[in-house]
mmCIF file of C-alpha atoms and ligand atoms in Angstrom:
data_model
loop_
_atom_site.group_PDB
_atom_site.id
_atom_site.type_symbol
_atom_site.label_atom_id
_atom_site.label_comp_id
_atom_site.label_asym_id
_atom_site.label_seq_id
_atom_site.Cartn_x
_atom_site.Cartn_y
_atom_site.Cartn_z
ATOM 1 C CA MET A 1 0.000 0.000 0.000
ATOM 2 C CA THR A 2 1.565 3.298 -1.068
ATOM 3 C CA THR A 3 0.903 6.616 0.653
ATOM 4 C CA THR A 4 1.238 10.362 0.320
ATOM 5 C CA LYS A 5 4.137 10.255 2.772
ATOM 6 C CA PRO A 6 7.323 12.128 1.886
ATOM 7 C CA LEU A 7 10.538 10.295 1.136
ATOM 8 C CA THR A 8 12.557 9.150 4.146
ATOM 9 C CA PRO A 9 15.606 11.184 5.271
ATOM 10 C CA GLN A 10 17.772 8.284 4.010
ATOM 11 C CA GLN A 11 16.175 8.473 0.552
ATOM 12 C CA ILE A 12 16.632 12.251 0.428
ATOM 13 C CA GLN A 13 20.284 11.905 1.466
ATOM 14 C CA PHE A 14 20.821 9.223 -1.189
ATOM 15 C CA PHE A 15 19.307 11.506 -3.867
ATOM 16 C CA ASN A 16 21.464 14.440 -2.799
ATOM 17 C CA GLU A 17 24.658 12.374 -2.796
ATOM 18 C CA GLU A 18 24.068 10.163 -5.818
ATOM 19 C CA GLY A 19 22.030 12.489 -8.054
ATOM 20 C CA TYR A 20 19.250 9.947 -8.430
ATOM 21 C CA LEU A 21 16.894 7.762 -6.428
ATOM 22 C CA ILE A 22 14.897 4.707 -7.425
ATOM 23 C CA ALA A 23 11.790 4.572 -5.218
ATOM 24 C CA PRO A 24 10.008 1.268 -5.825
ATOM 25 C CA ASP A 25 6.694 2.105 -4.160
ATOM 26 C CA VAL A 26 5.415 5.540 -5.121
ATOM 27 C CA PHE A 27 2.152 4.373 -6.715
ATOM 28 C CA ASP A 28 -0.069 1.357 -6.370
ATOM 29 C CA PRO A 29 -0.179 -0.183 -9.839
ATOM 30 C CA ALA A 30 -3.936 0.606 -9.771
ATOM 31 C CA ASP A 31 -3.096 4.351 -9.621
ATOM 32 C CA LEU A 32 -1.564 4.052 -13.102
ATOM 33 C CA GLU A 33 -4.368 1.929 -14.547
ATOM 34 C CA PRO A 34 -6.545 4.851 -15.758
ATOM 35 C CA LEU A 35 -3.607 6.194 -17.800
ATOM 36 C CA ARG A 36 -2.794 2.764 -19.222
ATOM 37 C CA ARG A 37 -6.488 2.347 -20.149
ATOM 38 C CA GLU A 38 -6.584 5.776 -21.783
ATOM 39 C CA LEU A 39 -3.471 5.001 -23.828
ATOM 40 C CA ALA A 40 -4.984 1.660 -24.851
ATOM 41 C CA ALA A 41 -8.139 3.525 -25.929
ATOM 42 C CA ALA A 42 -6.071 6.018 -27.944
ATOM 43 C CA ILE A 43 -4.358 3.102 -29.700
ATOM 44 C CA GLU A 44 -7.752 1.541 -30.431
ATOM 45 C CA GLU A 45 -9.013 4.849 -31.831
ATOM 46 C CA LYS A 46 -6.120 5.128 -34.287
ATOM 47 C CA VAL A 47 -6.281 1.440 -35.214
ATOM 48 C CA CYS A 48 -9.979 1.861 -36.107
ATOM 49 C CA ALA A 49 -9.148 4.905 -38.268
ATOM 50 C CA LEU A 50 -6.348 3.016 -40.070
ATOM 51 C CA LYS A 51 -8.674 0.045 -40.574
ATOM 52 C CA ALA A 52 -11.403 2.280 -41.968
ATOM 53 C CA ASP A 53 -8.846 3.724 -44.433
ATOM 54 C CA GLY A 54 -7.971 0.180 -45.537
ATOM 55 C CA LYS A 55 -4.409 0.519 -44.238
ATOM 56 C CA LEU A 56 -4.450 -2.033 -41.442
ATOM 57 C CA ALA A 57 -5.626 -5.642 -41.778
ATOM 58 C CA HIS A 58 -4.745 -7.133 -38.366
ATOM 59 C CA PRO A 59 -5.714 -4.946 -35.393
ATOM 60 C CA HIS A 60 -4.210 -7.375 -32.830
ATOM 61 C CA ALA A 61 -7.127 -6.656 -30.503
ATOM 62 C CA GLU A 62 -6.403 -9.924 -28.715
ATOM 63 C CA LEU A 63 -3.128 -8.546 -27.320
ATOM 64 C CA ASP A 64 -2.761 -6.648 -24.053
ATOM 65 C CA PHE A 65 -1.571 -3.061 -23.642
ATOM 66 C CA ASN A 66 2.066 -4.107 -23.245
ATOM 67 C CA HIS A 67 2.155 -6.093 -26.511
ATOM 68 C CA ARG A 68 -0.363 -4.619 -28.956
ATOM 69 C CA LEU A 69 1.564 -1.652 -30.366
ATOM 70 C CA ALA A 70 4.682 -3.812 -30.778
ATOM 71 C CA ALA A 71 2.705 -6.232 -32.982
ATOM 72 C CA ILE A 72 1.160 -3.410 -35.033
ATOM 73 C CA TYR A 73 4.620 -1.925 -35.643
ATOM 74 C CA ARG A 74 6.040 -5.352 -36.540
ATOM 75 C CA ASP A 75 3.335 -5.792 -39.209
ATOM 76 C CA SER A 76 3.771 -2.291 -40.653
ATOM 77 C CA LYS A 77 6.228 0.428 -39.707
ATOM 78 C CA ASP A 78 3.932 3.062 -41.274
ATOM 79 C CA ASN A 79 0.972 2.001 -39.138
ATOM 80 C CA GLY A 80 3.145 1.789 -36.034
ATOM 81 C CA GLU A 81 4.488 5.294 -36.651
ATOM 82 C CA ALA A 82 0.967 6.615 -37.253
ATOM 83 C CA VAL A 83 -0.151 5.279 -33.872
ATOM 84 C CA LEU A 84 2.939 6.742 -32.183
ATOM 85 C CA ARG A 85 2.281 10.160 -33.704
ATOM 86 C CA HIS A 86 -1.335 9.960 -32.563
ATOM 87 C CA LEU A 87 -0.203 9.223 -29.001
ATOM 88 C CA GLU A 88 2.697 11.569 -28.671
ATOM 89 C CA GLY A 89 0.777 14.623 -29.704
ATOM 90 C CA ARG A 90 1.615 17.553 -31.900
ATOM 91 C CA ASN A 91 4.966 19.348 -31.480
ATOM 92 C CA SER A 92 5.985 17.421 -28.417
ATOM 93 C CA GLY A 93 5.600 14.263 -26.408
ATOM 94 C CA GLY A 94 2.946 15.982 -24.385
ATOM 95 C CA PHE A 95 0.132 13.424 -24.486
ATOM 96 C CA ARG A 96 -2.855 15.258 -23.047
ATOM 97 C CA ALA A 97 -5.683 13.556 -21.200
ATOM 98 C CA PRO A 98 -7.185 13.943 -17.718
ATOM 99 C CA GLU A 99 -5.615 10.582 -16.843
ATOM 100 C CA MET A 100 -2.164 11.945 -17.744
ATOM 101 C CA PHE A 101 -2.749 15.113 -15.761
ATOM 102 C CA ASP A 102 -3.884 13.045 -12.762
ATOM 103 C CA VAL A 103 -0.503 11.292 -12.691
ATOM 104 C CA ILE A 104 1.414 14.571 -13.102
ATOM 105 C CA ALA A 105 -0.564 16.048 -10.184
ATOM 106 C CA HIS A 106 -0.794 12.845 -8.135
ATOM 107 C CA PRO A 107 -0.527 13.574 -4.389
ATOM 108 C CA LYS A 108 1.611 10.460 -3.822
ATOM 109 C CA LEU A 109 4.162 11.674 -6.359
ATOM 110 C CA LEU A 110 4.038 15.330 -5.317
ATOM 111 C CA ALA A 111 4.687 14.370 -1.674
ATOM 112 C CA LYS A 112 7.984 12.777 -2.793
ATOM 113 C CA VAL A 113 8.842 15.720 -5.050
ATOM 114 C CA GLU A 114 8.150 18.162 -2.223
ATOM 115 C CA SER A 115 10.614 16.373 0.015
ATOM 116 C CA LEU A 116 13.337 16.564 -2.657
ATOM 117 C CA LEU A 117 12.682 20.199 -3.612
ATOM 118 C CA GLY A 118 12.284 21.274 0.013
ATOM 119 C CA THR A 119 9.248 23.402 -0.813
ATOM 120 C CA GLY A 120 5.512 22.920 -1.172
ATOM 121 C CA GLU A 121 5.347 25.544 -3.949
ATOM 122 C CA ILE A 122 5.865 23.349 -6.990
ATOM 123 C CA VAL A 123 5.774 24.122 -10.696
ATOM 124 C CA ALA A 124 5.389 21.234 -13.122
ATOM 125 C CA SER A 125 8.029 22.000 -15.708
ATOM 126 C CA SER A 126 6.769 22.342 -19.248
ATOM 127 C CA VAL A 127 8.675 19.311 -20.475
ATOM 128 C CA TYR A 128 6.863 16.055 -19.866
ATOM 129 C CA ARG A 129 7.000 13.142 -22.251
ATOM 130 C CA LEU A 130 5.323 9.847 -22.990
ATOM 131 C CA ARG A 131 7.826 7.229 -24.176
ATOM 132 C CA PRO A 132 6.538 4.051 -25.728
ATOM 133 C CA LYS A 133 9.854 2.306 -26.404
ATOM 134 C CA LEU A 134 9.205 -0.399 -28.976
ATOM 135 C CA PRO A 135 11.182 -3.624 -29.210
ATOM 136 C CA ASN A 136 14.283 -3.363 -31.389
ATOM 137 C CA ILE A 137 13.403 0.069 -32.827
ATOM 138 C CA GLY A 138 16.299 2.514 -32.653
ATOM 139 C CA ARG A 139 14.285 5.687 -32.193
ATOM 140 C CA GLY A 140 13.510 5.071 -28.503
ATOM 141 C CA VAL A 141 17.186 4.747 -27.601
ATOM 142 C CA VAL A 142 18.148 8.002 -25.892
ATOM 143 C CA PRO A 143 21.860 8.911 -25.904
ATOM 144 C CA TRP A 144 23.790 10.283 -22.913
ATOM 145 C CA HIS A 145 22.580 13.706 -21.858
ATOM 146 C CA GLN A 146 21.817 15.910 -18.884
ATOM 147 C CA ASP A 147 18.286 17.309 -18.978
ATOM 148 C CA SER A 148 19.882 20.737 -18.531
ATOM 149 C CA GLY A 149 21.351 20.231 -22.007
ATOM 150 C CA TYR A 150 17.823 21.009 -23.204
ATOM 151 C CA PHE A 151 17.202 23.886 -20.771
ATOM 152 C CA ALA A 152 18.295 27.521 -20.715
ATOM 153 C CA PRO A 153 21.715 28.088 -19.077
ATOM 154 C CA SER A 154 20.013 30.429 -16.604
ATOM 155 C CA CYS A 155 18.461 27.312 -15.037
ATOM 156 C CA ASP A 156 21.688 25.318 -14.628
ATOM 157 C CA GLU A 157 21.978 26.142 -10.934
ATOM 158 C CA HIS A 158 18.313 25.435 -10.190
ATOM 159 C CA LEU A 159 17.035 21.997 -9.253
ATOM 160 C CA ILE A 160 14.596 20.564 -11.779
ATOM 161 C CA ILE A 161 13.626 17.053 -10.789
ATOM 162 C CA THR A 162 12.906 14.466 -13.418
ATOM 163 C CA CYS A 163 10.448 11.793 -12.254
ATOM 164 C CA TRP A 164 10.639 8.859 -14.598
ATOM 165 C CA VAL A 165 7.560 6.701 -14.136
ATOM 166 C CA PRO A 166 7.372 3.317 -15.848
ATOM 167 C CA LEU A 167 3.933 2.033 -16.838
ATOM 168 C CA VAL A 168 5.365 -1.504 -17.099
ATOM 169 C CA ASP A 169 8.223 -3.016 -15.090
ATOM 170 C CA ALA A 170 11.331 -1.357 -16.569
ATOM 171 C CA THR A 171 14.216 -3.801 -16.875
ATOM 172 C CA VAL A 172 17.615 -3.989 -18.512
ATOM 173 C CA GLU A 173 16.036 -6.245 -21.139
ATOM 174 C CA ASN A 174 13.295 -3.799 -22.152
ATOM 175 C CA GLY A 175 15.564 -0.744 -22.126
ATOM 176 C CA CYS A 176 15.459 1.000 -18.776
ATOM 177 C CA MET A 177 17.656 4.063 -18.281
ATOM 178 C CA GLU A 178 21.324 4.074 -17.265
ATOM 179 C CA ILE A 179 22.555 6.736 -14.857
ATOM 180 C CA LEU A 180 26.050 7.999 -13.983
ATOM 181 C CA PRO A 181 25.929 8.391 -10.195
ATOM 182 C CA ARG A 182 27.664 11.116 -8.166
ATOM 183 C CA THR A 183 28.284 13.348 -11.155
ATOM 184 C CA HIS A 184 25.391 15.802 -10.776
ATOM 185 C CA ARG A 185 27.283 18.510 -8.905
ATOM 186 C CA GLY A 186 29.482 19.327 -11.866
ATOM 187 C CA ARG A 187 28.711 21.753 -14.650
ATOM 188 C CA VAL A 188 26.557 21.128 -17.677
ATOM 189 C CA VAL A 189 29.016 19.478 -20.056
ATOM 190 C CA VAL A 190 29.125 19.989 -23.806
ATOM 191 C CA HIS A 191 26.284 18.315 -25.706
ATOM 192 C CA HIS A 192 26.134 17.829 -29.466
ATOM 193 C CA ARG A 193 23.132 18.058 -31.745
ATOM 194 C CA GLY A 194 22.371 15.169 -34.067
ATOM 195 C CA GLY A 195 22.418 12.194 -31.681
ATOM 196 C CA ASN A 196 20.206 9.172 -32.297
ATOM 197 C CA ALA A 197 16.686 10.145 -33.433
ATOM 198 C CA GLY A 198 17.569 13.847 -33.222
ATOM 199 C CA PHE A 199 18.334 13.807 -29.489
ATOM 200 C CA LEU A 200 21.209 15.768 -27.979
ATOM 201 C CA VAL A 201 24.193 13.603 -27.075
ATOM 202 C CA ILE A 202 27.196 13.857 -24.739
ATOM 203 C CA LYS A 203 30.190 12.139 -26.314
ATOM 204 C CA ASP A 204 31.750 9.495 -24.046
ATOM 205 C CA GLU A 205 34.924 11.584 -23.701
ATOM 206 C CA ASP A 206 32.880 14.573 -22.463
ATOM 207 C CA LEU A 207 31.020 12.623 -19.767
ATOM 208 C CA PRO A 208 31.988 13.574 -16.209
ATOM 209 C CA ASP A 209 32.869 9.941 -15.424
ATOM 210 C CA ASP A 210 33.643 6.654 -17.130
ATOM 211 C CA PRO A 211 30.368 5.418 -18.709
ATOM 212 C CA GLY A 212 31.400 1.969 -17.482
ATOM 213 C CA ARG A 213 30.437 3.195 -13.989
ATOM 214 C CA ALA A 214 26.802 3.765 -15.034
ATOM 215 C CA ILE A 215 24.109 1.928 -13.103
ATOM 216 C CA PRO A 216 21.019 0.416 -14.756
ATOM 217 C CA ALA A 217 17.923 2.157 -13.395
ATOM 218 C CA ALA A 218 15.562 -0.826 -13.416
ATOM 219 C CA CYS A 219 12.289 0.131 -11.748
ATOM 220 C CA PRO A 220 9.054 -1.789 -11.161
ATOM 221 C CA ARG A 221 5.650 -0.477 -12.233
ATOM 222 C CA GLY A 222 4.459 1.647 -9.331
ATOM 223 C CA GLY A 223 7.961 2.989 -8.720
ATOM 224 C CA ALA A 224 9.704 6.119 -9.966
ATOM 225 C CA VAL A 225 13.257 7.125 -10.783
ATOM 226 C CA PHE A 226 14.113 10.623 -9.570
ATOM 227 C CA MET A 227 17.076 12.514 -11.074
ATOM 228 C CA THR A 228 18.445 16.025 -11.073
ATOM 229 C CA ASN A 229 18.707 18.099 -14.242
ATOM 230 C CA ARG A 230 22.502 17.679 -14.212
ATOM 231 C CA THR A 231 22.506 13.892 -13.728
ATOM 232 C CA PRO A 232 23.866 12.278 -16.931
ATOM 233 C CA HIS A 233 21.631 9.470 -18.154
ATOM 234 C CA CYS A 234 20.758 7.562 -21.292
ATOM 235 C CA SER A 235 18.553 4.661 -22.249
ATOM 236 C CA THR A 236 19.278 1.417 -23.989
ATOM 237 C CA PRO A 237 17.498 -0.676 -26.672
ATOM 238 C CA ASN A 238 14.417 -2.710 -25.885
ATOM 239 C CA HIS A 239 15.284 -6.373 -26.493
ATOM 240 C CA SER A 240 12.012 -7.718 -25.083
ATOM 241 C CA ASP A 241 8.811 -8.649 -26.935
ATOM 242 C CA HIS A 242 6.743 -5.803 -25.426
ATOM 243 C CA VAL A 243 6.600 -2.024 -25.307
ATOM 244 C CA ARG A 244 8.508 -0.324 -22.503
ATOM 245 C CA TRP A 245 5.890 2.312 -21.670
ATOM 246 C CA SER A 246 7.024 5.190 -19.482
ATOM 247 C CA ILE A 247 6.383 8.845 -18.829
ATOM 248 C CA ASP A 248 8.913 11.401 -17.641
ATOM 249 C CA LEU A 249 7.716 14.409 -15.673
ATOM 250 C CA ARG A 250 9.667 17.387 -14.362
ATOM 251 C CA TYR A 251 9.164 19.609 -11.331
ATOM 252 C CA GLN A 252 10.853 22.683 -9.936
ATOM 253 C CA SER A 253 10.377 25.153 -7.124
ATOM 254 C CA ALA A 254 7.957 27.969 -7.952
ATOM 255 C CA ALA A 255 10.905 30.257 -7.117
ATOM 256 C CA ALA A 256 12.917 28.910 -10.083
ATOM 257 C CA PRO A 257 12.509 30.571 -13.499
ATOM 258 C CA SER A 258 9.263 29.538 -15.199
ATOM 259 C CA ASN A 259 6.698 30.839 -17.666
ATOM 260 C CA VAL A 260 3.770 30.376 -15.274
ATOM 261 C CA ALA A 261 3.073 34.120 -15.422
ATOM 262 C CA ALA A 262 3.878 34.586 -19.113
ATOM 263 C CA TRP A 263 0.851 34.828 -21.346
ATOM 264 C CA PRO A 264 0.543 36.101 -24.934
ATOM 265 C CA ALA A 265 -1.813 39.047 -25.384
ATOM 266 C CA ALA A 266 -2.416 37.936 -28.985
ATOM 267 C CA ILE A 267 -1.056 35.482 -31.534
ATOM 268 C CA ASN A 268 -0.774 36.659 -35.156
ATOM 269 C CA ALA A 269 -1.340 34.632 -38.323
ATOM 270 C CA ASP A 270 2.329 33.593 -38.440
ATOM 271 C CA GLY A 271 2.044 32.010 -35.012
ATOM 272 C CA ARG A 272 3.999 34.763 -33.267
ATOM 273 C CA ALA A 273 2.984 36.367 -30.013
ATOM 274 C CA ASP A 274 3.633 39.940 -28.936
ATOM 275 C CA THR A 275 7.192 40.986 -28.121
ATOM 276 C CA ALA A 276 6.470 41.401 -24.417
ATOM 277 C CA PHE A 277 5.482 37.743 -24.259
ATOM 278 C CA TYR A 278 8.819 36.528 -25.620
ATOM 279 C CA GLU A 279 10.627 38.741 -23.149
ATOM 280 C CA GLN A 280 8.659 37.221 -20.279
ATOM 281 C CA GLY A 281 8.538 33.730 -21.786
ATOM 282 C CA ASN A 282 12.269 33.498 -22.197
ATOM 283 C CA ILE A 283 12.790 33.438 -18.460
ATOM 284 C CA ALA A 284 11.463 29.848 -18.486
ATOM 285 C CA CYS A 285 13.880 26.926 -18.413
ATOM 286 C CA PHE A 286 12.208 25.523 -21.537
ATOM 287 C CA PRO A 287 10.339 28.453 -23.091
ATOM 288 C CA PRO A 288 8.392 26.782 -25.953
ATOM 289 C CA GLU A 289 6.042 24.797 -23.701
ATOM 290 C CA ALA A 290 3.826 25.853 -20.813
ATOM 291 C CA ASP A 291 4.846 25.383 -17.179
ATOM 292 C CA PHE A 292 2.036 25.237 -14.624
ATOM 293 C CA LEU A 293 1.593 25.477 -10.868
ATOM 294 C CA VAL A 294 0.878 21.940 -9.696
ATOM 295 C CA HIS A 295 1.035 22.269 -5.900
ATOM 296 C CA SER A 296 0.881 25.132 -3.447
ATOM 297 C CA ARG A 297 0.687 25.001 0.315
ATOM 298 C CA ALA A 298 0.503 28.800 0.513
ATOM 299 C CA ASN A 299 -2.294 29.189 -2.025
ATOM 300 C CA PRO A 300 -3.976 25.875 -2.931
ATOM 301 C CA ASP A 301 -6.684 27.678 -4.946
ATOM 302 C CA ALA A 302 -4.057 28.892 -7.409
ATOM 303 C CA VAL A 303 -3.125 25.355 -8.482
ATOM 304 C CA THR A 304 -3.773 24.703 -12.180
ATOM 305 C CA ASN A 305 -6.743 22.449 -12.940
ATOM 306 C CA TYR A 306 -7.058 20.212 -15.999
ATOM 307 C CA ALA A 307 -9.009 22.723 -18.121
ATOM 308 C CA GLU A 308 -6.423 25.427 -17.462
ATOM 309 C CA PHE A 309 -3.573 22.992 -18.124
ATOM 310 C CA VAL A 310 -5.067 22.220 -21.561
ATOM 311 C CA ARG A 311 -5.613 25.904 -22.304
ATOM 312 C CA ARG A 312 -2.006 26.741 -21.404
ATOM 313 C CA ARG A 313 -0.535 23.832 -23.360
ATOM 314 C CA GLU A 314 -2.661 24.529 -26.444
ATOM 315 C CA THR A 315 -1.860 28.220 -26.425
ATOM 316 C CA TYR A 316 1.866 27.495 -26.327
ATOM 317 C CA ASP A 317 1.425 24.911 -29.112
ATOM 318 C CA ARG A 318 0.033 27.678 -31.318
ATOM 319 C CA ILE A 319 3.129 29.832 -30.859
ATOM 320 C CA LYS A 320 5.576 28.590 -33.412
ATOM 321 C CA THR A 321 8.337 31.171 -33.595
ATOM 322 C CA GLY A 322 10.050 33.918 -31.702
ATOM 323 C CA PHE A 323 11.870 32.071 -28.933
ATOM 324 C CA ALA A 324 15.590 32.709 -28.610
ATOM 325 C CA PRO A 325 17.721 29.566 -29.168
ATOM 326 C CA ILE A 326 17.912 27.748 -25.858
ATOM 327 C CA ARG A 327 21.537 26.604 -26.199
ATOM 328 C CA ASP A 328 24.013 26.867 -28.981
ATOM 329 C CA TRP A 329 25.388 23.315 -28.992
ATOM 330 C CA PRO A 330 27.702 22.170 -31.820
ATOM 331 C CA THR A 331 26.555 19.538 -34.300
ATOM 332 C CA LEU A 332 28.112 16.063 -34.351
ATOM 333 C CA VAL A 333 30.539 15.590 -37.248
HETATM 334 O O1 LIG B 1 12.724 7.020 -21.253
HETATM 335 C C1 LIG B 1 13.846 6.960 -21.737
HETATM 336 O O2 LIG B 1 14.240 5.984 -22.357
HETATM 337 C C2 LIG B 1 14.784 8.124 -21.592
HETATM 338 C C3 LIG B 1 14.223 9.187 -20.720
HETATM 339 C C4 LIG B 1 15.115 10.364 -20.621
HETATM 340 O O3 LIG B 1 16.157 10.450 -21.151
HETATM 341 C C5 LIG B 1 14.642 11.501 -19.825
HETATM 342 O O4 LIG B 1 13.588 11.408 -19.191
HETATM 343 O O5 LIG B 1 15.338 12.541 -19.820
#
């Protein structure tokens, strides 16, 4: 039975020293069931559309959530990619559904985040992703990086906690993450553009430690892996027969830079907002997507509800240009 209790002092100390923590019992598996069901329904929706268009002959309806998308992809890469695009959402991995929001704002998770951030005023960082890692498909393999490689340098010294939440047991076989422990107090090292599947990558020689010292971050369903934004991590191929479903969520103190207060007065036909917006918006760690207040002890009424979350995310989706480059990393040669 899991609870809304904070992490123990030992867990907090481990996180601070190692730069990560694997907590096996954040959620009851039943807490994640609504999201798994919603994802299964979204797959079904796209499968029906592909079938109606005459593109898909075998819907694999007999298979469970863990296996179905893998079989669809095996039959046809085009159909598999179409389902992935349907799930991952436009512009980003930001799959939007009340069931997703309920996990992001789950009191059991936020209690743990609060104990790591040391504050009850918590902003859910704009960057959250759904990652269906398919068996033996290269695109889910994420090269070495620090999450700060994706964020504005002005946020390097702030703590942004990644909570990596598997929706199936994450194992070495199905491609869990690898983490380089005790390296999170150093600077943000050089990243290169053009890593696998367009991800940023830290070359082995630029890592703050020997990659041979990485630990596999296996984590059961119901658990979560917590990391700092400067903890180097990567993820490995899925050699199993099923999809390694996971979501990664990020949280920061409301005192850290965010775009919670930044709102465009108007958006023109080119998808640009007013200049004042970009000036405000660029204080966020990841300006192109909307941050939102997810927990407040001081002012609980100010916490973002689902309707407001959707409104914020959709408004930011409509803004296509005008953000300053986040970081000027070199390209791999
Ligand atoms: O889910 C994965 O395989 C990688 C996740 C990751 O790199 C991240 O959350 O920053």
